[in-house]
XYZ file of N, CA, C and O in Angstrom:
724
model
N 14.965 -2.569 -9.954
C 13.716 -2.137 -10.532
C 12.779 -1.664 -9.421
O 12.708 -2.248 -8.340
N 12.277 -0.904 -9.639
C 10.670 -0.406 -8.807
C 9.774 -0.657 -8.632
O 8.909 -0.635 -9.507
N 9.582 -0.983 -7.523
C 8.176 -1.803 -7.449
C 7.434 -1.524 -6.357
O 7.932 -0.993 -5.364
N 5.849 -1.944 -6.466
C 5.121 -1.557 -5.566
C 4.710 -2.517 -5.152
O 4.356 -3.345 -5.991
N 4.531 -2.933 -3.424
C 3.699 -3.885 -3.187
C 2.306 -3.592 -2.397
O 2.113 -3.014 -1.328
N 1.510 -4.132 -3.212
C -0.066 -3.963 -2.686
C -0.761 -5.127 -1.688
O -1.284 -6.171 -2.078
N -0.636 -4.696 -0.377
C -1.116 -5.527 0.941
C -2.205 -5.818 1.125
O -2.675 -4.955 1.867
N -3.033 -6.647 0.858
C -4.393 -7.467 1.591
C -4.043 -7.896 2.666
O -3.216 -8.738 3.015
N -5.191 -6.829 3.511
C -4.504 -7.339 5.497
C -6.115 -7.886 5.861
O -7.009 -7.054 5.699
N -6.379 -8.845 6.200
C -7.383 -9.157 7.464
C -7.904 -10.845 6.686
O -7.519 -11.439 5.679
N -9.062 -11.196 7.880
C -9.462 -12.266 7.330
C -10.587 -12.657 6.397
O -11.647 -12.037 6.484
N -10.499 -13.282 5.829
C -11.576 -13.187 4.940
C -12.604 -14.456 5.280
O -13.231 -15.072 4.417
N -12.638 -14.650 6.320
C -13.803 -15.435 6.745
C -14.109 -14.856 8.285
O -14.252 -15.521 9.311
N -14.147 -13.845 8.169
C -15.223 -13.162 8.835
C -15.440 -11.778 8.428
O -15.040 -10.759 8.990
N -16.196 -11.906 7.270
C -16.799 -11.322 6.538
C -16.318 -9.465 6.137
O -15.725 -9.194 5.092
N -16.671 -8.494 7.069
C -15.535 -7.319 6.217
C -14.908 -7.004 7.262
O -15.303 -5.914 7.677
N -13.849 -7.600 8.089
C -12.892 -7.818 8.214
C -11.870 -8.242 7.119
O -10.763 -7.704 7.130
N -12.130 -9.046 6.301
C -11.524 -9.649 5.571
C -11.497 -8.497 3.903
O -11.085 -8.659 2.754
N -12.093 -7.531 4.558
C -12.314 -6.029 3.243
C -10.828 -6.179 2.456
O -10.798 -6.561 1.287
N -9.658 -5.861 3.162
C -8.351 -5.612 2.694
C -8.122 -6.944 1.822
O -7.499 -6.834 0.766
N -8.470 -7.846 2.117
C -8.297 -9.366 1.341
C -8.847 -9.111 -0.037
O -8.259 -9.271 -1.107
N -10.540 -8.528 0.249
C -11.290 -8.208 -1.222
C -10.302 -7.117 -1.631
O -9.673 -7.383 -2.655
N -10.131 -6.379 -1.266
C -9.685 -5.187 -1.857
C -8.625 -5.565 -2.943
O -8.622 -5.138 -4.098
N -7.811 -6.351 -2.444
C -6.598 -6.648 -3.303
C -7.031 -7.378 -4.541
O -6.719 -7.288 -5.728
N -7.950 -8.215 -3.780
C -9.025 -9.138 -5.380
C -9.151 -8.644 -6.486
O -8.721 -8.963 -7.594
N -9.912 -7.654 -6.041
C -10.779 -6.545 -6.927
C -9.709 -5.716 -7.570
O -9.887 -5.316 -8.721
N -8.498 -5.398 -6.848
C -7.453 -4.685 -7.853
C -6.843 -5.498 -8.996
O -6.596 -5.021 -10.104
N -6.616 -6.806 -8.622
C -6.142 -7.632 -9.293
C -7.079 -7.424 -10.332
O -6.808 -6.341 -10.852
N -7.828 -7.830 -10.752
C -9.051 -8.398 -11.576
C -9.230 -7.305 -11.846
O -8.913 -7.480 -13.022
N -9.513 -6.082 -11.805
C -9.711 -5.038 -12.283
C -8.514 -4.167 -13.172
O -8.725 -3.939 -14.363
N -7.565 -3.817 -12.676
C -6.510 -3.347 -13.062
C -5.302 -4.147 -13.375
O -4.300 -4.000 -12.674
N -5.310 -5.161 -14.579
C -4.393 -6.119 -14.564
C -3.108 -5.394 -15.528
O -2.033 -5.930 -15.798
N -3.592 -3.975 -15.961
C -2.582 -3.404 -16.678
C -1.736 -2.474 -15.718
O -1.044 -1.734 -16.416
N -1.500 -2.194 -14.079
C -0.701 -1.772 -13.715
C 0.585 -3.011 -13.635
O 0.597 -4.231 -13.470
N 1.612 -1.949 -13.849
C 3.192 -2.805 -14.023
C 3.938 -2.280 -13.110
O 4.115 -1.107 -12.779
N 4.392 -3.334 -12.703
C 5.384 -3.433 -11.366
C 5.037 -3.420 -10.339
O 5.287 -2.579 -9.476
N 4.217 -4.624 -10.246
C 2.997 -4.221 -8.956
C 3.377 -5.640 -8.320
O 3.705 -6.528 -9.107
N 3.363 -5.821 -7.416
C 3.444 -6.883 -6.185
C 2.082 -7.642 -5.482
O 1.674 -7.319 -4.366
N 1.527 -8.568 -6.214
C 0.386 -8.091 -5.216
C 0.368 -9.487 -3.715
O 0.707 -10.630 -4.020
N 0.056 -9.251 -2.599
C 0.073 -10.347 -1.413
C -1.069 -10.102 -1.051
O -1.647 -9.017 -0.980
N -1.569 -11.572 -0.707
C -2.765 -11.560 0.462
C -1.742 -12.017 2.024
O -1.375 -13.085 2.514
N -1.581 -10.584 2.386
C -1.138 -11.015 4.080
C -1.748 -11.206 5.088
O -1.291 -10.771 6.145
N -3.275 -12.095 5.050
C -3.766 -12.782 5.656
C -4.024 -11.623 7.425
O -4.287 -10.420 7.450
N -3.904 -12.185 8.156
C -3.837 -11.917 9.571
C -2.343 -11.230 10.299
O -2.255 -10.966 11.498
N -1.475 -11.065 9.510
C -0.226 -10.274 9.448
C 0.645 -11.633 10.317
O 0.113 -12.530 10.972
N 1.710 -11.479 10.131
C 2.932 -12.254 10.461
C 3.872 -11.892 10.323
O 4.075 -11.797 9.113
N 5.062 -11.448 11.139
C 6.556 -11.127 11.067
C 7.500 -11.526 9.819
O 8.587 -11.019 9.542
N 6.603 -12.891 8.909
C 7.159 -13.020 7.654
C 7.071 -12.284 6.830
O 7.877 -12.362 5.902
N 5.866 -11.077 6.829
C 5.850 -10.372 5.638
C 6.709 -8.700 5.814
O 6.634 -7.715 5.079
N 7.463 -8.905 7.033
C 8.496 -7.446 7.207
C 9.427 -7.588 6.312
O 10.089 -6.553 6.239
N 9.965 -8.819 5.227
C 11.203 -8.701 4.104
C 10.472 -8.352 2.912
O 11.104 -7.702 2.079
N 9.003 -8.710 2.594
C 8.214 -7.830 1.182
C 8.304 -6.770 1.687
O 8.842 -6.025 0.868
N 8.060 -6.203 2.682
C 7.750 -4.804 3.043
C 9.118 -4.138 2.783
O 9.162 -3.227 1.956
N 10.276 -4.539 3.451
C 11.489 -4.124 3.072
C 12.149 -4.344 1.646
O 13.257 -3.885 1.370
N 11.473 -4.992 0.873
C 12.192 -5.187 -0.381
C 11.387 -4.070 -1.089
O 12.021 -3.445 -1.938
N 10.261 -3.758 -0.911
C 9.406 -2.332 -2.047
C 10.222 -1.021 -1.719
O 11.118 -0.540 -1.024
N 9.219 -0.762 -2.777
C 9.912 0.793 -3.313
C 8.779 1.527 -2.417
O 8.952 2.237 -1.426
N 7.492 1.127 -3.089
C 6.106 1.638 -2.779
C 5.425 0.568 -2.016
O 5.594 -0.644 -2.154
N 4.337 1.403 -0.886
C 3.085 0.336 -0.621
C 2.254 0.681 -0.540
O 2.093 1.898 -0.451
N 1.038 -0.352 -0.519
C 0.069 0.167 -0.396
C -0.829 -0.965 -0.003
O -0.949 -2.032 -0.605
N -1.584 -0.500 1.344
C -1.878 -1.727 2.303
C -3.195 -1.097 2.139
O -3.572 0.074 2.197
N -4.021 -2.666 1.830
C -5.598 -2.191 2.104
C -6.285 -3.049 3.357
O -6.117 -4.269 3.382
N -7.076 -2.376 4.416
C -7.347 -2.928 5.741
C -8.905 -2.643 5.983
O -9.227 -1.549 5.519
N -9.930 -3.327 6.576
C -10.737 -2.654 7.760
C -10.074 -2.070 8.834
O -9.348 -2.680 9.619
N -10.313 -0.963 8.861
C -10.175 0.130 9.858
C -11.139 0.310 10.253
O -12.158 -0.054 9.667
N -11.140 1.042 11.575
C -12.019 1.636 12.483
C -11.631 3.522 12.315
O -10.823 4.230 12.916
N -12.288 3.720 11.600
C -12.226 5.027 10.971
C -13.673 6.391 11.771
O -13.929 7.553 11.457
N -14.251 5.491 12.808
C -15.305 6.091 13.300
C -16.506 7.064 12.188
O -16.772 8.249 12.389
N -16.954 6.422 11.311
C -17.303 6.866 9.936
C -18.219 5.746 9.530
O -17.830 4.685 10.017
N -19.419 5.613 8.724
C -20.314 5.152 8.180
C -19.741 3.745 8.086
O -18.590 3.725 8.524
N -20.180 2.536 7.646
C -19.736 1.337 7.192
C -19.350 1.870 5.671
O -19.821 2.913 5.216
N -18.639 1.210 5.110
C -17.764 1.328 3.481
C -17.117 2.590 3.475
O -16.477 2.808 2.446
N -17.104 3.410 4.265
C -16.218 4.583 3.809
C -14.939 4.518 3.442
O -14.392 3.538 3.949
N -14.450 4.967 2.971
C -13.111 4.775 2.706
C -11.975 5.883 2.702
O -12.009 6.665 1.752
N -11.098 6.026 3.528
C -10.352 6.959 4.012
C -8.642 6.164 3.760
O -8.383 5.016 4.121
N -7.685 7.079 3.091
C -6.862 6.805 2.248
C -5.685 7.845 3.444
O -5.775 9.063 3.602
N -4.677 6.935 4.122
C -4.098 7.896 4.649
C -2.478 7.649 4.103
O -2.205 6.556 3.605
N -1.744 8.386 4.183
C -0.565 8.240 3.256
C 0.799 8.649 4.127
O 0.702 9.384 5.110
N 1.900 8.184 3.744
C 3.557 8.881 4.870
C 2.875 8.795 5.496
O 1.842 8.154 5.689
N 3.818 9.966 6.184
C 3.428 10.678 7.746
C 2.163 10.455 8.237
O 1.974 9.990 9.360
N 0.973 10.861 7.203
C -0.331 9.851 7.773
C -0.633 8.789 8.155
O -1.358 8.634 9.137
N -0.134 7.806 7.450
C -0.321 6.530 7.880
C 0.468 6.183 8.383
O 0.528 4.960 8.259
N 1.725 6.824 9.345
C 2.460 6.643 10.652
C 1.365 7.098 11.628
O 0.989 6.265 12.453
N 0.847 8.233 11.632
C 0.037 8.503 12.883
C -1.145 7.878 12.948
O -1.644 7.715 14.061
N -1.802 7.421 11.816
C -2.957 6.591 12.135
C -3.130 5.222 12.711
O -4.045 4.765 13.396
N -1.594 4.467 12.093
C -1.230 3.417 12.646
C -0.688 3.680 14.220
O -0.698 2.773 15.053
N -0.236 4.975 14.501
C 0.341 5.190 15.470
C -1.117 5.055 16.833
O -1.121 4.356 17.846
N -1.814 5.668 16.503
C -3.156 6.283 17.295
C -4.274 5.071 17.208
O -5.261 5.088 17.944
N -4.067 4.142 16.363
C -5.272 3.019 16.323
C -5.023 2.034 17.058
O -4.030 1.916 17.776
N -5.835 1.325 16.938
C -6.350 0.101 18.131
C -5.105 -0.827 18.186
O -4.457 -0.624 17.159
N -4.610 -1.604 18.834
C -3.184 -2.817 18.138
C -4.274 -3.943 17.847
O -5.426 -4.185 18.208
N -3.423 -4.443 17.102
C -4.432 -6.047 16.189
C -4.497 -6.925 17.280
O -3.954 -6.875 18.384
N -5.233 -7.710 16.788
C -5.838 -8.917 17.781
C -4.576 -10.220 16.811
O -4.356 -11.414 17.014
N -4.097 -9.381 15.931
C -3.545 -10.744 15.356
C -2.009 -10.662 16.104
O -1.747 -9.984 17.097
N -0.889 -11.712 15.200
C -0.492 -12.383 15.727
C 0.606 -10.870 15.977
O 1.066 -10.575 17.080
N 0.831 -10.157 14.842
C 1.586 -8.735 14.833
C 0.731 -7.671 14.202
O -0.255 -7.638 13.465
N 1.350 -7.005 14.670
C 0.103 -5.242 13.831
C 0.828 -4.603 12.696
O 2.058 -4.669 12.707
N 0.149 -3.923 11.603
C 0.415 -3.668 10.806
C 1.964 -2.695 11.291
O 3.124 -2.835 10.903
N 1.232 -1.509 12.483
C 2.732 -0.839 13.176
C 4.168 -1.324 13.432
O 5.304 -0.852 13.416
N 3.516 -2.587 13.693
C 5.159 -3.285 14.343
C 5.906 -3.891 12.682
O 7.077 -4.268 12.637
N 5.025 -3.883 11.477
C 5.786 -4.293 10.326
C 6.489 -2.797 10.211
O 7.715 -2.841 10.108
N 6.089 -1.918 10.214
C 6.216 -0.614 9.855
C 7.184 -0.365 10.645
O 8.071 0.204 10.009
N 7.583 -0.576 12.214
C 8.697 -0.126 13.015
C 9.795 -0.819 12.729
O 10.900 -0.410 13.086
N 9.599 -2.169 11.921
C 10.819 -3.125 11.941
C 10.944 -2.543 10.536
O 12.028 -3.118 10.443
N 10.824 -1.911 9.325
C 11.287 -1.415 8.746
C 11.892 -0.371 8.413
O 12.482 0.037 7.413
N 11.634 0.019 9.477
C 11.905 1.734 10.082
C 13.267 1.637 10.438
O 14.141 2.360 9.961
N 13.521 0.433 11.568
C 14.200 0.104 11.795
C 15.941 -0.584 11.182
O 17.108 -0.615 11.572
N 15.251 -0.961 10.215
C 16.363 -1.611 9.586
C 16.762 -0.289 8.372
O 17.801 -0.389 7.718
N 15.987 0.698 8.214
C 16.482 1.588 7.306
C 15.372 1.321 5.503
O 15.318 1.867 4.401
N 15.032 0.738 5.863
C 13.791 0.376 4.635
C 12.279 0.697 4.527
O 11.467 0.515 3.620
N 12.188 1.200 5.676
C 10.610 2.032 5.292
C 10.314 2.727 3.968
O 10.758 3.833 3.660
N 9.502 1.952 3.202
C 9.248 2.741 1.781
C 9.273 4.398 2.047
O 9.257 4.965 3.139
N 9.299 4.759 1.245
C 8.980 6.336 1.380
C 8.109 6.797 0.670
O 8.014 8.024 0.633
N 6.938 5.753 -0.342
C 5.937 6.001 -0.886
C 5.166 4.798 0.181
O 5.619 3.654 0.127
N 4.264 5.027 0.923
C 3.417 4.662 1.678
C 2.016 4.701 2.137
O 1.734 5.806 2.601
N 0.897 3.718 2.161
C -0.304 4.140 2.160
C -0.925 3.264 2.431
O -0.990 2.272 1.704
N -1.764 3.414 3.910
C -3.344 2.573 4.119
C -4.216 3.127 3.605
O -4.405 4.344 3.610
N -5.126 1.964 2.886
C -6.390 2.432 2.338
C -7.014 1.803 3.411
O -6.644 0.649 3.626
N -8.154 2.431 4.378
C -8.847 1.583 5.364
C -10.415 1.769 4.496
O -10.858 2.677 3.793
N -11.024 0.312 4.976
C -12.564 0.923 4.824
C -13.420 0.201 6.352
O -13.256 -0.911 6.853
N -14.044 0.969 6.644
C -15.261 1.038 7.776
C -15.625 -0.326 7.431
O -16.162 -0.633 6.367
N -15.206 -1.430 8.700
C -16.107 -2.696 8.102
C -17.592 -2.283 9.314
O -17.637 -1.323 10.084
N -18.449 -3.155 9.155
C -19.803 -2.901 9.273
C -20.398 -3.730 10.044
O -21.234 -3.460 10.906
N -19.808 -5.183 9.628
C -20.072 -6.735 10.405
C -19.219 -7.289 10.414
O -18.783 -7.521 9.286
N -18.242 -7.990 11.834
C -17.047 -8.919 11.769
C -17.864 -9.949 12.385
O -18.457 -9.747 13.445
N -17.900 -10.753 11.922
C -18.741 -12.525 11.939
C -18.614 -13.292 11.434
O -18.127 -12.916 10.368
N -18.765 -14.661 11.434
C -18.528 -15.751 9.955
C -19.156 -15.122 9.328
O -20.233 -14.612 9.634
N -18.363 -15.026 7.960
C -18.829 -14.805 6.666
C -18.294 -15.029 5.762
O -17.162 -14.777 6.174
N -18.097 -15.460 4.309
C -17.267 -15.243 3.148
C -17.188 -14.253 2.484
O -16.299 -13.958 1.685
N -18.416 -13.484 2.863
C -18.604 -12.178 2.085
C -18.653 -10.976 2.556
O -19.427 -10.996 3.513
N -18.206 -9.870 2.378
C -18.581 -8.646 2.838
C -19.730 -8.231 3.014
O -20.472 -8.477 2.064
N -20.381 -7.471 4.200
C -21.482 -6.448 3.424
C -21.823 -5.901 2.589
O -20.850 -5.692 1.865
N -23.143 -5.277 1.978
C -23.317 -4.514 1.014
C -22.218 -3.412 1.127
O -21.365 -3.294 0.247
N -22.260 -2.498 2.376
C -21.401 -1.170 1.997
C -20.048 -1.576 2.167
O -19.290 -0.624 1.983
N -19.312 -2.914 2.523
C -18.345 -2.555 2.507
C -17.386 -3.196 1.147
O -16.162 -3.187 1.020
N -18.690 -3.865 -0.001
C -18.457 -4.517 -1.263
C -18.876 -3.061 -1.798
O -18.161 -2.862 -2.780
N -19.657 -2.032 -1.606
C -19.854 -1.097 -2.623
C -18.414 -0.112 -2.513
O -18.186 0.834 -3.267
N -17.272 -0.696 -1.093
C -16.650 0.570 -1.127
C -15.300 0.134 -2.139
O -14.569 1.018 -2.585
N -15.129 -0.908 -2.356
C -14.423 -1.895 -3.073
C -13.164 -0.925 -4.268
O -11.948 -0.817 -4.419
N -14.697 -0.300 -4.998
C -14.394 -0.025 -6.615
C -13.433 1.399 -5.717
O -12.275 1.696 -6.011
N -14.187 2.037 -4.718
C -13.393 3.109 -4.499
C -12.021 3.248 -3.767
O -11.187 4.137 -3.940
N -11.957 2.095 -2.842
C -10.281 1.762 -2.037
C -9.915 1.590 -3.193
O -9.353 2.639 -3.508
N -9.875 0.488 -4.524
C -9.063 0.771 -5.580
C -9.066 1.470 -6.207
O -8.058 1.371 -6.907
N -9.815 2.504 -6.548
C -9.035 3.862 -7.366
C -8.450 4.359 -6.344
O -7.297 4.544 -6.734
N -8.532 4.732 -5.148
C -7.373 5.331 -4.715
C -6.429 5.159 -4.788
O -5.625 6.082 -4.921
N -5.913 3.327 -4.716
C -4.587 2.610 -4.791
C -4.324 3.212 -5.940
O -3.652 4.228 -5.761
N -4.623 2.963 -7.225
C -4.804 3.451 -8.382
C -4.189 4.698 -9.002
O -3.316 4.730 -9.869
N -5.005 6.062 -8.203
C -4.433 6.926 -8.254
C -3.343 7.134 -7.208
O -2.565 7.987 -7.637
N -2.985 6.697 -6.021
C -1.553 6.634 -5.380
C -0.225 5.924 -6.409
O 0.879 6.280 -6.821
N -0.942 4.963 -6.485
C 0.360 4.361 -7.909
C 0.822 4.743 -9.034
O 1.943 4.452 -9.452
N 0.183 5.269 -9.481
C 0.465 6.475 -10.832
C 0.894 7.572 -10.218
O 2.044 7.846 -10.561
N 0.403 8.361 -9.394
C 1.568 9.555 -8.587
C 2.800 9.170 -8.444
O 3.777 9.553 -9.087
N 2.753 8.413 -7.604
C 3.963 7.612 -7.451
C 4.716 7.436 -8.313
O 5.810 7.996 -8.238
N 4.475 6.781 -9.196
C 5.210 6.676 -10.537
C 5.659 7.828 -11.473
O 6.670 7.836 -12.175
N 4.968 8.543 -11.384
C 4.859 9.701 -12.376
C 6.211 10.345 -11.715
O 7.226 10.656 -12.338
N 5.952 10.497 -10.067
C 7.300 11.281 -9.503
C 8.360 10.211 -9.512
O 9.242 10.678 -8.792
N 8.787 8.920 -9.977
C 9.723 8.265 -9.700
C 10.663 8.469 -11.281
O 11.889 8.357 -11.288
N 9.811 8.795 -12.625
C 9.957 9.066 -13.610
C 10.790 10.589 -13.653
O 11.961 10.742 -14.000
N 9.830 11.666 -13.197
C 10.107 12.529 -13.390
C 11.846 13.048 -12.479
O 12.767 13.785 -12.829
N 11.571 12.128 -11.114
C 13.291 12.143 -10.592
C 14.491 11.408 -11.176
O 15.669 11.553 -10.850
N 13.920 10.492 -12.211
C 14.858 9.646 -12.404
C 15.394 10.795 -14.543
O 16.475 10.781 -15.131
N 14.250 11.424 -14.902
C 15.111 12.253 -15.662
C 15.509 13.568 -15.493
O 15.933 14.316 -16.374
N 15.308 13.880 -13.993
C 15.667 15.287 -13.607
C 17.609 14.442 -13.638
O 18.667 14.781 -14.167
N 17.106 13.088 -12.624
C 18.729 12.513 -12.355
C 19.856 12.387 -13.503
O 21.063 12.630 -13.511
N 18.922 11.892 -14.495
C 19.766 12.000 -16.005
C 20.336 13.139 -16.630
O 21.351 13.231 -17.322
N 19.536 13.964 -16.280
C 19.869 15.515 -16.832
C 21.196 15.732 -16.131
O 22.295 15.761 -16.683
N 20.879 15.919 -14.499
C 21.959 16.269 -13.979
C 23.478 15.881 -14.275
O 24.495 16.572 -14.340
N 23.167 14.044 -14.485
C 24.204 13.250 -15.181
C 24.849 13.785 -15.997
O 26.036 14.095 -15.902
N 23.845 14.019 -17.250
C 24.326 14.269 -18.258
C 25.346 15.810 -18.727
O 26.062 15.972 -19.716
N 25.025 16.817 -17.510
C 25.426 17.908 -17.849
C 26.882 18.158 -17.074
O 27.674 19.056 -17.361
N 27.072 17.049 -15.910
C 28.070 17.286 -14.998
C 28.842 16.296 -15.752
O 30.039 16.463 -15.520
N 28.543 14.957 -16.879
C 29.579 14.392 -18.117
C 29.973 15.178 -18.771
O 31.189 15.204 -18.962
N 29.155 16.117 -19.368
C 30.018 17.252 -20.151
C 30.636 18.331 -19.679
O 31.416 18.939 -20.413
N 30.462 18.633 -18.741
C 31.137 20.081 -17.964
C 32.591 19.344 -17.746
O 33.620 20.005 -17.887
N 32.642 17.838 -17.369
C 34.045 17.365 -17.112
C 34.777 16.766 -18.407
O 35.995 16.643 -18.535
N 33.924 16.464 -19.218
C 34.650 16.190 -20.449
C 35.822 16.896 -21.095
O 35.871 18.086 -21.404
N 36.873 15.861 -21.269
C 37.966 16.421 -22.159
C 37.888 17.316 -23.348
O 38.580 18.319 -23.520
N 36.912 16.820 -24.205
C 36.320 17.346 -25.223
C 35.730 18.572 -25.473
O 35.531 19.164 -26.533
N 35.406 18.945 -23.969
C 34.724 20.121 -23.871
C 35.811 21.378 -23.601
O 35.433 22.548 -23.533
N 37.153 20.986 -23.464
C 37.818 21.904 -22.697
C 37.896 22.540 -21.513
O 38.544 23.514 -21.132
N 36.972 21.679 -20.898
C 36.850 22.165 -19.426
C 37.916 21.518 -18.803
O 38.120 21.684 -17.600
């Protein structure tokens, strides 16, 4: 089956750092009618979460980024994008970086091929439980993007899987006995 898993990356006690943590919240609780959805809070990242990453179809990782851009902005980078952004950004202070989940899946032959950071501009990293204003107003908008990435996604996993049937179906009958071929 197909599935997508949706990543909450950072901490959530220091305040929007911990954005990707809300982010996933807020999808949850908001959109409880997407299906086939995965959802993790991956905390501060750890080498344990490279077998979710390798078991999806789809991802979709929400982070504070350093996007050099207003506080809450929100910039949605996707594939090949979000290889070079991960490629070109800062490495984590944590224990592994989002890149090195991404190379060890690369690696083993499992890099999704539907892929996507949603970053948003955090504003204040400090004790906190809570985000800032802009980076709680950017909330509603990292999840419609997820949102609309997941329904693309889907829509093309549909539309290949009855182009695949068709094909099936026409190369059963071209060989069929029945047909005289």
């Amino acid at each position: 089956m197909n599935h997508t898993l949706i990543l909450g990356i950072g901490n959530s006690l220091l305040s929007d750092e911990g954005a990707g943590v809300h982010a996933l919240s807020y999808l949850q609780t908001h959109h409880p009618e997407l299906e086939n959805v995965l959802y993790l809070d991956g905390g501060t990242l750890s080498f344990t979460l490279a077998s979710w990453i390798e078991d999806c179809d789809s991802l979709v990782v929400f982070d504070a980024a350093e996007l050099h851009m207003p506080a809450g902005c929100v910039k949605t980078f996707a594939g090949a994008d979000m290889d070079a952004f991960l490629g070109a950004a800062k490495r984590s202070a944590h224990e592994v970086g989002l890149m090195d989940l991404m190379d060890i899946a690369r690696l083993t032959d499992h890099l999704p091929a539907n892929r996507a950071v949603i970053g948003i501009q955090p504003d204040y990293m400090d004790w906190g439980m809570q985000p800032t204003q802009a980076v709680h107003r950017a909330l509603p908008i990292a999840v419609n993007e997820a949102v609309k990435l997941i329904e693309t996604w889907n829509n093309e996993q549909l539309v290949n899987h009855a182009t695949e049937s068709k094909q099936f179906r026409n190369t059963t009958s071209a060989e069929s006995p029945e047909t005289g071929a």
